Coordinates of C-alpha atoms and ligand atoms in Angstrom, one line a residue:
X1 CA 67.8 -76.6 43.0
X2 CA 69.0 -80.0 44.4
X3 CA 69.2 -80.2 48.5
X4 CA 69.8 -83.4 49.2
X5 CA 68.8 -87.4 48.0
X6 CA 65.3 -88.2 49.9
X7 CA 65.2 -91.9 49.2
X8 CA 65.9 -94.4 46.3
X9 CA 63.2 -96.6 45.0
X10 CA 63.3 -100.6 44.3
X11 CA 60.5 -102.0 42.7
X12 CA 60.1 -105.7 43.8
X13 CA 57.7 -108.6 43.5
X14 CA 57.5 -109.8 47.0
X15 CA 57.9 -107.2 50.0
X16 CA 57.9 -110.0 52.6
X17 CA 61.0 -111.6 50.4
X18 CA 62.3 -108.3 49.3
X19 CA 62.7 -107.4 52.8
X20 CA 64.7 -110.8 54.1
X21 CA 67.6 -109.5 52.3
X22 CA 67.4 -105.6 53.0
X23 CA 66.3 -105.9 56.4
X24 CA 67.2 -109.2 57.7
X25 CA 70.5 -109.8 55.7
X26 CA 71.8 -106.1 55.1
X27 CA 70.8 -104.9 58.4
X28 CA 68.7 -102.1 57.5
X29 CA 65.8 -101.1 60.0
X30 CA 62.1 -100.8 58.9
X31 CA 60.8 -97.9 59.3
X32 CA 57.3 -98.0 58.7
X33 CA 55.4 -99.5 55.9
X34 CA 51.8 -98.0 54.3
X35 CA 50.0 -98.5 51.1
X36 CA 49.8 -95.4 48.9
X37 CA 46.5 -95.6 47.0
X38 CA 47.5 -93.0 44.8
X39 CA 50.2 -94.8 43.3
X40 CA 48.6 -98.4 43.7
X41 CA 51.4 -99.5 45.8
X42 CA 52.2 -100.9 49.3
X43 CA 55.8 -99.4 50.6
X44 CA 58.2 -100.1 53.3
X45 CA 60.9 -97.3 54.3
X46 CA 64.3 -98.3 55.4
X47 CA 66.3 -95.1 56.4
X48 CA 69.9 -94.8 55.7
X49 CA 71.8 -92.2 57.6
X50 CA 70.1 -89.0 56.2
X51 CA 68.3 -90.8 52.6
X52 CA 66.2 -93.8 52.5
X53 CA 65.6 -97.2 50.4
X54 CA 62.1 -97.4 49.9
X55 CA 60.9 -100.5 48.8
X56 CA 57.5 -100.7 46.3
X57 CA 55.3 -103.7 46.0
X58 CA 52.7 -102.7 43.2
X59 CA 49.0 -103.9 44.3
X60 CA 47.3 -103.0 41.3
X61 CA 48.5 -105.1 38.0
X62 CA 47.5 -101.8 35.9
X63 CA 49.5 -99.3 37.4
X64 CA 52.7 -97.8 36.3
X65 CA 54.9 -99.5 39.0
X66 CA 53.2 -103.2 37.8
X67 CA 53.8 -102.3 34.2
X68 CA 57.4 -101.3 34.9
X69 CA 58.0 -104.4 36.9
X70 CA 56.1 -106.7 34.3
X71 CA 58.8 -105.3 31.8
X72 CA 61.6 -104.9 33.2
X73 CA 62.0 -106.7 36.0
X74 CA 62.5 -105.9 39.9
X75 CA 65.2 -103.1 40.2
X76 CA 65.7 -99.6 41.0
X77 CA 63.0 -97.6 40.5
X78 CA 63.9 -94.0 40.9
X79 CA 65.9 -91.4 42.9
X80 CA 64.6 -88.9 44.5
X81 CA 65.8 -85.2 45.5
X82 CA 64.4 -82.7 47.9
X83 CA 64.1 -79.5 46.6
X84 CA 63.1 -75.9 48.5
X85 CA 60.7 -74.6 45.7
X86 CA 59.1 -77.5 43.6
X87 CA 57.2 -74.9 41.6
X88 CA 60.5 -72.7 40.7
X89 CA 62.1 -76.0 40.3
X90 CA 59.5 -77.3 37.4
X91 CA 59.3 -74.0 35.7
X92 CA 63.6 -73.9 35.5
X93 CA 63.0 -77.8 34.0
X94 CA 60.5 -76.6 31.4
X95 CA 62.2 -73.5 30.8
X96 CA 65.2 -75.8 29.8
X97 CA 62.5 -77.6 27.4
X98 CA 62.9 -80.5 29.6
X99 CA 60.5 -83.8 29.5
X100 CA 58.6 -83.8 32.6
X101 CA 56.0 -86.8 33.5
X102 CA 54.3 -84.1 35.8
X103 CA 54.1 -80.2 34.6
X104 CA 52.6 -79.7 38.0
X105 CA 53.6 -80.7 41.5
X106 CA 51.2 -83.6 43.0
X107 CA 50.2 -83.3 46.7
X108 CA 50.7 -86.0 48.2
X109 CA 48.9 -87.6 51.6
X110 CA 51.5 -85.8 53.8
X111 CA 51.2 -82.3 52.8
X112 CA 54.6 -82.9 50.4
X113 CA 54.5 -82.0 47.0
X114 CA 56.1 -84.3 44.1
X115 CA 56.9 -84.1 40.7
X116 CA 58.7 -86.6 38.6
X117 CA 61.1 -86.0 35.6
X118 CA 60.6 -87.8 32.4
X119 CA 63.6 -90.6 32.1
X120 CA 64.2 -89.5 28.8
X121 CA 65.6 -86.6 29.9
X122 CA 67.6 -88.1 32.6
X123 CA 69.5 -90.4 31.2
X124 CA 67.4 -93.4 31.5
X125 CA 66.5 -92.5 35.4
X126 CA 63.3 -91.6 36.8
X127 CA 63.8 -88.8 39.2
X128 CA 61.4 -87.8 41.6
X129 CA 61.2 -84.3 43.3
X130 CA 60.2 -83.8 46.5
X131 CA 59.2 -80.3 48.2
X132 CA 58.5 -81.5 52.0
X133 CA 56.3 -79.3 54.5
X134 CA 57.9 -77.8 57.1
X135 CA 60.3 -80.4 59.2
Ligands
CO1 CO1 59.8 -92.1 45.6

């Protein structure tokens, strides 16, 4: 079902300050930044080999990511795996009675599909699944 790791997302309260560690000190390369309106976050993409670190800074105090930051502080937010067929993956998880945040795939701005598995089902880890469009 899982092909590979796509990214690890880290929630931060100050993207510029976070970049001073991850980019300036650790030496990761900043490949891009974007505002993701649907999740109300600014994201910085830092590739590491085949996968990447995504730094997320919430831009709306009412968003899910902002509430996570208020409650738990900065830290690892989720890990994301690539799958070949997200509908099939979600169907398999539903059959196994795994608690999902997204019962159906959500369509991203770039055409990729994603869905989140509830952390209760994954040892406290929020897990995202990606089905990428043709690479
Ligand atoms: Co993600």
